Short mmCIF file of C-alpha atoms in Angstrom, two decimals:
data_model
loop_
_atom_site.label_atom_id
_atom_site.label_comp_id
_atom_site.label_asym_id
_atom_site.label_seq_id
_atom_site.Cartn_x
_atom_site.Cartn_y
_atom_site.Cartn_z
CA UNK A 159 -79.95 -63.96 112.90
CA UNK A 160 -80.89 -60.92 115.09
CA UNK A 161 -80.77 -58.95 112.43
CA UNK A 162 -83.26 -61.16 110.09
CA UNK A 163 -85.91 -60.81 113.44
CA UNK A 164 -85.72 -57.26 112.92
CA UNK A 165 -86.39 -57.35 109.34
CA UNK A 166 -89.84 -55.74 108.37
CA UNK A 167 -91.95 -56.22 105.01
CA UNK A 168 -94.07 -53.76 103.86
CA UNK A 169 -96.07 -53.80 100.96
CA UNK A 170 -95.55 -51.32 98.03
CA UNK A 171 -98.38 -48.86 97.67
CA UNK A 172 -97.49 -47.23 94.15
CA UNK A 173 -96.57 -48.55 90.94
CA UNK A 174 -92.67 -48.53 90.05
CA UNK A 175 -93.37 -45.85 87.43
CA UNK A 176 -94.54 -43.24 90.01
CA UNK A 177 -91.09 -41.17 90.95
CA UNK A 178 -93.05 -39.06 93.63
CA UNK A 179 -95.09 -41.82 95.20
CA UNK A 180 -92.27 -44.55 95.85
CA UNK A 181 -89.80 -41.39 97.22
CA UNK A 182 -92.23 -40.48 99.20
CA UNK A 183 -93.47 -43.28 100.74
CA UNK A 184 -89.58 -44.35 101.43
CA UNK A 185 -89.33 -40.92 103.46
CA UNK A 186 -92.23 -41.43 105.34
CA UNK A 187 -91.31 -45.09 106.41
CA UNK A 188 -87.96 -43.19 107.35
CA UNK A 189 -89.90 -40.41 109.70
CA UNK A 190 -91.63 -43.63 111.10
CA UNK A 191 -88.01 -45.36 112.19
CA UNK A 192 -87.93 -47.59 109.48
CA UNK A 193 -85.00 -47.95 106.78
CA UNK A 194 -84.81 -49.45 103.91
CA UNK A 195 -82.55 -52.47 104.16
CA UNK A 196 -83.30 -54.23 100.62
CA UNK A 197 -85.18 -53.73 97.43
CA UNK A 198 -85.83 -57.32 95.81
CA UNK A 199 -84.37 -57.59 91.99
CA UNK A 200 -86.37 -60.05 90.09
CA UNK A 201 -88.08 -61.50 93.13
CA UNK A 202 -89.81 -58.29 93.50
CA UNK A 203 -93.71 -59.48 94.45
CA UNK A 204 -94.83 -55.94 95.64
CA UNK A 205 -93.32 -55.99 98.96
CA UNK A 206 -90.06 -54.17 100.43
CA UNK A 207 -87.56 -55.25 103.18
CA UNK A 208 -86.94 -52.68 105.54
CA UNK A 209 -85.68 -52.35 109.51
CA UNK A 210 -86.19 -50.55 112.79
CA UNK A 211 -83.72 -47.79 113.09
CA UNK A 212 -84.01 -44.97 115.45
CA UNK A 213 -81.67 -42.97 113.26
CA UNK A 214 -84.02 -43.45 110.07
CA UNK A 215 -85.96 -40.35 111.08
CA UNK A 216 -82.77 -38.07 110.02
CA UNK A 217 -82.45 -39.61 106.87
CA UNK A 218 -83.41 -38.66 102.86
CA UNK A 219 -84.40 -40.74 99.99
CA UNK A 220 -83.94 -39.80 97.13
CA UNK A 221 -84.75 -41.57 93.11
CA UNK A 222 -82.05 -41.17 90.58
CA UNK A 223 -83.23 -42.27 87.43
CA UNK A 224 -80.95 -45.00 85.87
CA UNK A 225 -79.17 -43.48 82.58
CA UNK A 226 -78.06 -47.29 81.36
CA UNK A 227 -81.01 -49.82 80.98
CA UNK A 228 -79.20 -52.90 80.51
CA UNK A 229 -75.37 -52.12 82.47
CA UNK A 230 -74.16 -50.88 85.93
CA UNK A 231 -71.55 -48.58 84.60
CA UNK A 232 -72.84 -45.33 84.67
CA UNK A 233 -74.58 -46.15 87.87
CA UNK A 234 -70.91 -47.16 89.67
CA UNK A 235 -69.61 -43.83 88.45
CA UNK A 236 -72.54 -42.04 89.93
CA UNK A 237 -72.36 -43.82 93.37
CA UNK A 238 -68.82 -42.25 94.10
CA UNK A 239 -69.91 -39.05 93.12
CA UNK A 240 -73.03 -39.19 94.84
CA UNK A 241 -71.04 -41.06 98.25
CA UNK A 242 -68.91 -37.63 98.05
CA UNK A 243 -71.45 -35.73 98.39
CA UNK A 244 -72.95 -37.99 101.31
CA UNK A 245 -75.61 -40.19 99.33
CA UNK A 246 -74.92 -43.91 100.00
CA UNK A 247 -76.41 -46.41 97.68
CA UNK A 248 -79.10 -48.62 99.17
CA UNK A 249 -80.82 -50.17 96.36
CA UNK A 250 -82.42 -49.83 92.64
CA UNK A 251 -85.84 -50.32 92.05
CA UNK A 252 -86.30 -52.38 88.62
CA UNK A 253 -83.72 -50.75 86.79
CA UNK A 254 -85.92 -47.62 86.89
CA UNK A 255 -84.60 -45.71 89.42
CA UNK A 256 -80.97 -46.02 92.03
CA UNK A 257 -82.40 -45.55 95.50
CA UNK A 258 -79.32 -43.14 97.61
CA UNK A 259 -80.56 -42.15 101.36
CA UNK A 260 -78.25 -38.86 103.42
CA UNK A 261 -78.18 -38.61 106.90
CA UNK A 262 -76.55 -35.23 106.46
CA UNK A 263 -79.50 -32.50 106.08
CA UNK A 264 -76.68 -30.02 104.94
CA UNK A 265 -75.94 -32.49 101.96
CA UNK A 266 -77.48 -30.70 98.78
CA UNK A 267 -79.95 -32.05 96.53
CA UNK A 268 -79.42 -34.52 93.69
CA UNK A 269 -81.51 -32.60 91.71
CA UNK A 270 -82.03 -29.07 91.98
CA UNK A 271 -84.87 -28.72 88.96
CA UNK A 272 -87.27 -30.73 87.08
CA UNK A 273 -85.43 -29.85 83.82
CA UNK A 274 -82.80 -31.89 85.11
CA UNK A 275 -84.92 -34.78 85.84
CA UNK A 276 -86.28 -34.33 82.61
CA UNK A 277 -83.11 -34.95 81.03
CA UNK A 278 -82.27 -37.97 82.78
CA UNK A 279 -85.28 -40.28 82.00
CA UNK A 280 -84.51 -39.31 78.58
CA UNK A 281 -83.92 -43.12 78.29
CA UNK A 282 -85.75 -44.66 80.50
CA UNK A 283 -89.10 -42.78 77.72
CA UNK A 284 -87.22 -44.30 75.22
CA UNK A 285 -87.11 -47.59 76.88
CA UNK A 286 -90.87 -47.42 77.84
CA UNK A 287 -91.51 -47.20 73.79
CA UNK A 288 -89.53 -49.94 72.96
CA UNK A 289 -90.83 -52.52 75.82
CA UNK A 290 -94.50 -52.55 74.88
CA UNK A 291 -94.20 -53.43 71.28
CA UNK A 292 -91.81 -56.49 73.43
CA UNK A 293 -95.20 -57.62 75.21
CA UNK A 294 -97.06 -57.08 72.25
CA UNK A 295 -95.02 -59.70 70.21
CA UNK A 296 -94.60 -61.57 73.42
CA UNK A 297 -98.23 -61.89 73.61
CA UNK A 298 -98.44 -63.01 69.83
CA UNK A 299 -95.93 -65.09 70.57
CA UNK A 300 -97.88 -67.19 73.18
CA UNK A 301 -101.09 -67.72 71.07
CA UNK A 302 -98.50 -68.80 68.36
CA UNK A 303 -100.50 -71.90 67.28
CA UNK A 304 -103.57 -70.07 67.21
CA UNK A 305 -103.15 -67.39 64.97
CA UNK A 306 -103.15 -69.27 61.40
CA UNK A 307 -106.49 -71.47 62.90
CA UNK A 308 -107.86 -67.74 63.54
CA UNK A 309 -106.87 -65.97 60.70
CA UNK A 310 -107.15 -68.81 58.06
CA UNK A 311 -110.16 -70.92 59.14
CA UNK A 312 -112.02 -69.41 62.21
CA UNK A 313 -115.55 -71.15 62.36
CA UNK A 314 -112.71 -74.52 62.63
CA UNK A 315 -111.42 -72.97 65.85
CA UNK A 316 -114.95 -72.19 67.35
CA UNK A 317 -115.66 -75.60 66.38
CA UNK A 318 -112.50 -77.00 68.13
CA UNK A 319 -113.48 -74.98 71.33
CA UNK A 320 -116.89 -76.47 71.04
CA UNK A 321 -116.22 -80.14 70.81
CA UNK A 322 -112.80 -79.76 73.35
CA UNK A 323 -114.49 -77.10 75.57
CA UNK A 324 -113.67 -78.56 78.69
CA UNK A 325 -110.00 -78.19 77.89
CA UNK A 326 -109.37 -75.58 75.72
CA UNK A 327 -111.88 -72.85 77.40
CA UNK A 328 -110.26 -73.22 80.50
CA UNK A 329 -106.97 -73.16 79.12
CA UNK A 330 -107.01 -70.23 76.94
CA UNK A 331 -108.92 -68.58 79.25
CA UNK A 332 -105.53 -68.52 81.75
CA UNK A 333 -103.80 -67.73 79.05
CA UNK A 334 -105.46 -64.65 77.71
CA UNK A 335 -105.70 -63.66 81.76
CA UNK A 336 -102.02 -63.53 81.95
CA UNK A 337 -101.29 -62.23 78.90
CA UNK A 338 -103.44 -59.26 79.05
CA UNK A 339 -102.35 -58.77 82.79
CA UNK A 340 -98.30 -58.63 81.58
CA UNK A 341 -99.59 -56.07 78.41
CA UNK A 342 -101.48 -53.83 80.74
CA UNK A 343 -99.03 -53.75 83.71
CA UNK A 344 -96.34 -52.76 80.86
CA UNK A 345 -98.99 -50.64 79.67
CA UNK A 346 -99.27 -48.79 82.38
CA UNK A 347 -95.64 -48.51 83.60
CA UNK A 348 -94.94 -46.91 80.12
CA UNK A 349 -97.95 -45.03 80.45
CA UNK A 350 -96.55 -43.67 83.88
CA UNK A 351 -92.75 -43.12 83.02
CA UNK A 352 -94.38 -40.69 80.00
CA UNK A 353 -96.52 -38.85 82.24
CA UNK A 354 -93.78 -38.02 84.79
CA UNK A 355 -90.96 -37.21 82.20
CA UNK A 356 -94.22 -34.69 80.67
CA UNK A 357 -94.30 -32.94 84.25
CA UNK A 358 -90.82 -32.50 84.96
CA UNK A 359 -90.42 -31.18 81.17
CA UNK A 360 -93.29 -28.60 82.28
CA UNK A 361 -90.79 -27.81 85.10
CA UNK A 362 -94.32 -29.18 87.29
CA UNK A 363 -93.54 -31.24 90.64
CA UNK A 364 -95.53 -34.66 89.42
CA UNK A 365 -98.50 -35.76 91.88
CA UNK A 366 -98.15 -39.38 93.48
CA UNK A 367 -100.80 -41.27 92.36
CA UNK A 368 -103.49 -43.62 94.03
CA UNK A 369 -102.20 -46.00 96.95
CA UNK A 370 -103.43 -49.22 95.04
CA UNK A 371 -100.62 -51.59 95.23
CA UNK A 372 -100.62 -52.29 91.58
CA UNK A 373 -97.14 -54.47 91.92
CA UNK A 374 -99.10 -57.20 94.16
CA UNK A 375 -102.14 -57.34 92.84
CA UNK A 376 -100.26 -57.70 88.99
CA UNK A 377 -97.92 -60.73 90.55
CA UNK A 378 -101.00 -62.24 92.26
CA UNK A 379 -103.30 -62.66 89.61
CA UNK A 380 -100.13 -63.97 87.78
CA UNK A 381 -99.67 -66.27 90.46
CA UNK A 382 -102.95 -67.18 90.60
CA UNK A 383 -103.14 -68.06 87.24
CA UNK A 384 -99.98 -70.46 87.06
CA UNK A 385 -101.62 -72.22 90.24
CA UNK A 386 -105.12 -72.65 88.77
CA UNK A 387 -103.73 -73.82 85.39
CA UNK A 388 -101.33 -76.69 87.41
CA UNK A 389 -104.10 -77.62 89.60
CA UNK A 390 -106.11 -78.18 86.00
CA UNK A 391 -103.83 -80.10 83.94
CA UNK A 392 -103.38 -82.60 87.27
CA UNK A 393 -107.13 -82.51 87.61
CA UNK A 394 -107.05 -83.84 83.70
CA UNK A 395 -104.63 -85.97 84.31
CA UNK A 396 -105.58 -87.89 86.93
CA UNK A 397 -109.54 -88.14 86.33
CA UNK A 398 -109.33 -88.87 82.69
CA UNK A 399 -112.20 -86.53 82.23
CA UNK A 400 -110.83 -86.33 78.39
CA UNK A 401 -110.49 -89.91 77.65
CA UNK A 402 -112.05 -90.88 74.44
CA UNK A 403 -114.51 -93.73 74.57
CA UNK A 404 -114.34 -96.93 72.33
CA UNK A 405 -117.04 -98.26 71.34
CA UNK A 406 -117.45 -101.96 70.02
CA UNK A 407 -119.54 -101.73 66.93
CA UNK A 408 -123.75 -100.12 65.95
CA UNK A 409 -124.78 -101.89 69.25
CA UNK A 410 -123.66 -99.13 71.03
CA UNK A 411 -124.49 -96.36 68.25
CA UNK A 412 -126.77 -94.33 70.60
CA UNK A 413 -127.43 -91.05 67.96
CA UNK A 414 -129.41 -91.25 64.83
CA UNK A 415 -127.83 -93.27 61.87
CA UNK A 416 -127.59 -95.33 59.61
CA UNK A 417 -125.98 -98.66 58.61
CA UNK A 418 -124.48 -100.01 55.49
CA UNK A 419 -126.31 -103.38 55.14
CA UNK A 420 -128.95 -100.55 54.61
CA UNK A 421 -127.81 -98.50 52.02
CA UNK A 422 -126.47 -100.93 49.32
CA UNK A 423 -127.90 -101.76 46.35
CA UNK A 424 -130.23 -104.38 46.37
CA UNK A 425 -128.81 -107.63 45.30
CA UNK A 426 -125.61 -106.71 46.56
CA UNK A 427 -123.15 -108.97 48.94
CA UNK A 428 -121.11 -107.62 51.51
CA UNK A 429 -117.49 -108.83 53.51
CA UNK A 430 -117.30 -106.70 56.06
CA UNK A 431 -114.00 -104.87 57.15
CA UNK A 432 -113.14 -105.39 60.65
CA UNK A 433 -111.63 -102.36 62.43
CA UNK A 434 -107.69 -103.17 61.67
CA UNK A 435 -109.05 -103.06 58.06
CA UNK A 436 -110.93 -99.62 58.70
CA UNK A 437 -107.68 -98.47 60.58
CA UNK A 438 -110.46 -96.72 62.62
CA UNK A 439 -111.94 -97.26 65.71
CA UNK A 440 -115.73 -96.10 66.81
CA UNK A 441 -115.26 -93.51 69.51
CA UNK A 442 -117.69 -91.38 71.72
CA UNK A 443 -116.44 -87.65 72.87
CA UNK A 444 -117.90 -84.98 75.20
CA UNK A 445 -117.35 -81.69 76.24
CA UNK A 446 -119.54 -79.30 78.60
CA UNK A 447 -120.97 -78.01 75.16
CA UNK A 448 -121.17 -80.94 73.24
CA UNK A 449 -121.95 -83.57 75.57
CA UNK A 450 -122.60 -86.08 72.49
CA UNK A 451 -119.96 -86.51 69.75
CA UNK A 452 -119.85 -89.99 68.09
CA UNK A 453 -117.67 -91.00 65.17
CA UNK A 454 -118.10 -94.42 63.71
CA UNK A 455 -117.17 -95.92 61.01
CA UNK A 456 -118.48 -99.14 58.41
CA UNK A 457 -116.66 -100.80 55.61
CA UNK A 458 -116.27 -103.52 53.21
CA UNK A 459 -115.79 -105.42 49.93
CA UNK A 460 -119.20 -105.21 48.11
CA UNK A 461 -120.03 -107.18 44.93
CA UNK A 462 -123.39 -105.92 43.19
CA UNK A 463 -124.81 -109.21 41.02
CA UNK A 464 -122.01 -110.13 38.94
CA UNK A 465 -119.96 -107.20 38.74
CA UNK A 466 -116.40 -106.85 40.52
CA UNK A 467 -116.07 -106.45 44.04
CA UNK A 468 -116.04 -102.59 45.11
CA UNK A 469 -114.18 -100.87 48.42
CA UNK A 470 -117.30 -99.53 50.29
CA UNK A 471 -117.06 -97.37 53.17
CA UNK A 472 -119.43 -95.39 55.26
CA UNK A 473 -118.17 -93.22 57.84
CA UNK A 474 -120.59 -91.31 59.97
CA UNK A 475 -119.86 -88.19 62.18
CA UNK A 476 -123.07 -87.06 65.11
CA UNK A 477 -122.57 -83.90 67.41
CA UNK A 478 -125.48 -82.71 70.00
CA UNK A 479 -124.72 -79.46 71.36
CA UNK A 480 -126.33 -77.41 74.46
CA UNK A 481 -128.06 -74.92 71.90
CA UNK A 482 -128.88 -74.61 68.12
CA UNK A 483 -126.55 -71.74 67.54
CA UNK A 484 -123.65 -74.28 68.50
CA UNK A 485 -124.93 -76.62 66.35
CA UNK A 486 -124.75 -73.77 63.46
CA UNK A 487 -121.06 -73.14 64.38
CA UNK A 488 -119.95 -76.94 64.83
CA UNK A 489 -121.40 -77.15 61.13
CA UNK A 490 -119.49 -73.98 59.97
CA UNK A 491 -116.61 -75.12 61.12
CA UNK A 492 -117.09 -78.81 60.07
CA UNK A 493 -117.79 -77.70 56.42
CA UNK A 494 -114.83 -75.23 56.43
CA UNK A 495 -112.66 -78.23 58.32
CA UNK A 496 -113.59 -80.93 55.08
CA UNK A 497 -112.77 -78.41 52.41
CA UNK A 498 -109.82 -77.34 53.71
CA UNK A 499 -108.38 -80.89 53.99
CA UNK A 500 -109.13 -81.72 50.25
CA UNK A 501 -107.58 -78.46 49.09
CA UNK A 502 -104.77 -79.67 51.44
CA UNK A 503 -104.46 -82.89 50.38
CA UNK A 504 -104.67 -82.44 46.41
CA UNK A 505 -101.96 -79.56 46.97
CA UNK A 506 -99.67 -82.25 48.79
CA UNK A 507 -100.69 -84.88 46.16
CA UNK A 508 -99.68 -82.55 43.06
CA UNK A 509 -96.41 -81.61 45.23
CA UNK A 510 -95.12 -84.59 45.68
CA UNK A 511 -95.95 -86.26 42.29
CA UNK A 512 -94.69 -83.29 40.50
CA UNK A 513 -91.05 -84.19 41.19
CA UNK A 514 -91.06 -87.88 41.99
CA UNK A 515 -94.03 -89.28 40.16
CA UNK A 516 -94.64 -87.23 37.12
CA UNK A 517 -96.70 -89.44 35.47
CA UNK A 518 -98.92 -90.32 38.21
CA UNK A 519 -102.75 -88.28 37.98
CA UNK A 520 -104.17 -86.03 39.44
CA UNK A 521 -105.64 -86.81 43.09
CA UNK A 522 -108.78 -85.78 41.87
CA UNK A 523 -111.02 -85.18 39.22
CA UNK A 524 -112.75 -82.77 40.70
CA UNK A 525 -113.90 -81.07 44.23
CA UNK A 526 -117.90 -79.71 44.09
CA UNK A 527 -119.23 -78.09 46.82
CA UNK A 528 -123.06 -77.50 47.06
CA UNK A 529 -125.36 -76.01 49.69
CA UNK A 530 -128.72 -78.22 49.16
CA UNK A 531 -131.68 -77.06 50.69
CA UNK A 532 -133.77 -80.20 52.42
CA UNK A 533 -137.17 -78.98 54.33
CA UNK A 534 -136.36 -81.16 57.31
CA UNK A 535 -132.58 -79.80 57.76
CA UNK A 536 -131.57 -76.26 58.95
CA UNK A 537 -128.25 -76.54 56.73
CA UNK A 538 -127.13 -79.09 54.05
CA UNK A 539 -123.52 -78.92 52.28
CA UNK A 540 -122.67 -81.70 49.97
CA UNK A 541 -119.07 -82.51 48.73
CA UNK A 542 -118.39 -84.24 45.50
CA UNK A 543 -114.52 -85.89 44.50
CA UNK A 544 -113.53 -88.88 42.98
CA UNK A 545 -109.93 -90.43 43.31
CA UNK A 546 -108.14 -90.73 39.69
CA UNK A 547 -108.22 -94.58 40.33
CA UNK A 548 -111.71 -94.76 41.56
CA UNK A 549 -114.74 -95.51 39.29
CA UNK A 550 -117.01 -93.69 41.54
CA UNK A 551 -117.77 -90.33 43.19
CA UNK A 552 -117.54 -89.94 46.95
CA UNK A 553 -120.16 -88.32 48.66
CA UNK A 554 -120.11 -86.33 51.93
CA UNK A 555 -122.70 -84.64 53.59
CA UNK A 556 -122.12 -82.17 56.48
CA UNK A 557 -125.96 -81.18 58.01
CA UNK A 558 -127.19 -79.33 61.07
CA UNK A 559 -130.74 -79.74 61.99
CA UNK A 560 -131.27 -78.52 65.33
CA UNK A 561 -128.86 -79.04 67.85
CA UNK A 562 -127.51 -81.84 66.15
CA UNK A 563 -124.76 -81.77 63.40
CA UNK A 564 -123.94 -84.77 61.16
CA UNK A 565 -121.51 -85.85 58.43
CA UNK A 566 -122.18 -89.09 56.32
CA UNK A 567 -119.41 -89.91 53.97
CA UNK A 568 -120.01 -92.36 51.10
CA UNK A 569 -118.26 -94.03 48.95
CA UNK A 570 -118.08 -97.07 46.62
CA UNK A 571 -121.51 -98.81 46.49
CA UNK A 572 -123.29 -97.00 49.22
CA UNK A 573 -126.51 -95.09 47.80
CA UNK A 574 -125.77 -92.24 49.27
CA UNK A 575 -128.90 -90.78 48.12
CA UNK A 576 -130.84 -93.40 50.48
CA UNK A 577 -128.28 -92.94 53.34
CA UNK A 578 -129.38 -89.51 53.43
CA UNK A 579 -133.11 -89.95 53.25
CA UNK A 580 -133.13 -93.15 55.81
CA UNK A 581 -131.09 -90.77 57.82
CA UNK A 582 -132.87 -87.12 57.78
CA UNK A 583 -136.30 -89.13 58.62
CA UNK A 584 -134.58 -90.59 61.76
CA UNK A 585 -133.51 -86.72 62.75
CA UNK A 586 -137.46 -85.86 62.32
CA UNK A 587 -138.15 -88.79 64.82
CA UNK A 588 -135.91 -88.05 67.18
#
């Protein structure tokens, strides 16, 4: 117990790479009484255990580099020839360096040159190439998910960091901050065990570098970073600041649209779908960039005059964003989003009805794409596809006018020509 009173931490002032600067700081906390006592492993947060001993003043440290990166054998064989020459082991510093203090000033040197030194962080260099393409990958690693949504369809990620901004911003935000902080403190330690091996190879004495306590601040902003992402995902948790809102039917339809009663032909009877039918429920989203997302759906059986009844559906998409150039990346991403998703779903179609169903059709007829130009509208794409058992085309339109991006998907009997000019004169209006 006495003995954990006396116990003193002090914080490291030089990264674990700098040989000159962490031997001589040990000698001068030795000239000022103080011996090392312990040299935390994996717990190591930047700070050092050390205790008040008179005899410290007498005493040497001294750095060996460590000649095995990922054993203790060659580092048992040099404590008893080191002990015999009166070095005592005290500690290791991140499998860098063995840490040996003599109280005997007759006691020679553990190294006499820099060659020598040199030679033995032949493989710690080679370690300090190998360990940063390790954070590299690790960092790769972490954004896993994110690559192919980068790399294959990037306007959709924008577009998913728009609409879920108060989530995902945040969060990959703290991610990217720890990431980058692990690459450049590897960085820099490889950086550092380079530069020294360079001097002693020049047969130079290397120069301690800054007193900046790169070890704490690196496991602090790490630290800091775990704590503020907990403290988020119970903040989300517990206010339900992400809960989607239902809404109960066009009543509450509070965005420029349309409705189907509207947009069939005339003449034409309608039984409306209720929502188990639509297998889709009207929702309202936010985020702090797109405070207004609605997604609402209409549906039916529709009989025109005599004819047979027809599924009808009209589903309608409506995102307000802060700023017009979000509006031109929600519609990017929206339009790269929809073609991506027939591509994928005809490719899944013809894969599985290749082998099982061979004599089922194709899952459509065709996919057009057009970019229409409308005076009113900033940006107009318009998808055409018709199922192989349907007797009419479906028609989506993805537009941006504005800050304010809409889809309008029709199919069966909706004129989708009206939809779209009932709905681009309510955009003028409001």
């Amino acid at each position: 117990m006495k003995r954990e009173e006396k116990r003193v931490k002090k914080l490291v002032p030089y990264g674990l790479w700098d040989f000159t600067g962490l031997q001589t700081w040990l000698n001068q906390q030795a000239q000022a009484g103080y011996a090392l006592e312990k040299w935390p492993g994996w717990s190591f947060i930047g700070i050092a255990y050390f205790k008040k001993d008179p005899s410290a003043v007498h005493a040497r440290y001294r750095l060996d580099p460590m000649q095995e990166r990922l054993g203790v054998v060659e580092l048992k064989k040099r404590e008893e020839g080191y002990k015999a020459l009166g070095w005592n082991y005290v500690g290791q510093i991140n499998r860098l360096y063995a840490i040996y203090r003599c109280d005997d000033p007759e006691a020679p040197e553990l190294y006499n040159d820099a060659d020598s030194l040199c030679w033995a962080m032949k493989k710690q260099v080679r370690w300090a190439w190998i360990s940063l393409p390790i954070l590299l990958v690790w960092g790769a690693v972490l954004f896993w998910d994110e690559w192919p949504q980068l790399l294959n369809g990037p306007m959709e990620f924008v577009m998913r960091l728009i609409l879920h901004a108060d989530v995902l911003i945040p969060i990959y935000a703290m991610m990217l901050i720890l990431c980058l902080n692990v690459i450049i403190q590897g960085w820099r330690t490889s950086r550092g065990i380079r530069r020294v091996q360079a001097c002693f190879r020049r047969g130079e004495w290397p120069t301690a570098g800054p007193r900046r306590y790169p070890e704490l601040c690196h496991n602090l902003i790490s630290f800091f970073s775990l704590a503020v992402f907990v403290l988020f995902a119970i903040f989300l948790i517990l206010s339900g600041a992400q809960r989607t809102q239902y809404l109960s039917g066009p009543e509450e339809w509070n965005f420029p649209h349309v409705t189907l009663q509207e947009v069939l032909p005339a003449g034409a009877t309608l039984r409306e779908y209720g929502p188990t039918d639509l297998l889709r429920n009207d929702t309202f989203d936010h985020s702090l960039l797109a405070p207004q997302q609605y997604d609402v759906a209409q549906g039916g059986m529709v009989r025109v005059n005599d004819g047979p009844q027809q599924d009808t559906r009209l589903y309608q998409e409506s995102v307000q964003t802060l700023s017009p150039s979000l509006a031109q990346a929600v519609y990017q991403g929206r339009v790269a989003a929809h073609r991506r998703a027939l591509e994928k779903y005809r490719s899944n179609w013809e894969k599985n009805t290749s082998t099982l169903h061979p004599d089922l059709p194709d899952a459509y007829d065709s996919i057009l794409e057009e970019e229409l130009f409308i005076p009113d509208l900033d940006g107009l794409t318009r998808f055409t596809y018709q199922y192989s058992n349907e007797t009419t085309p479906n028609m989506v339109y993805i537009g941006w006018v504005d800050k304010r991006v809409f889809v309008l998907n029709c199919s069966g009997a909706v004129d989708s020509e009206t939809a779209l000019t009932l709905l681009t004169q309510r955009l003028a209006e409001d």
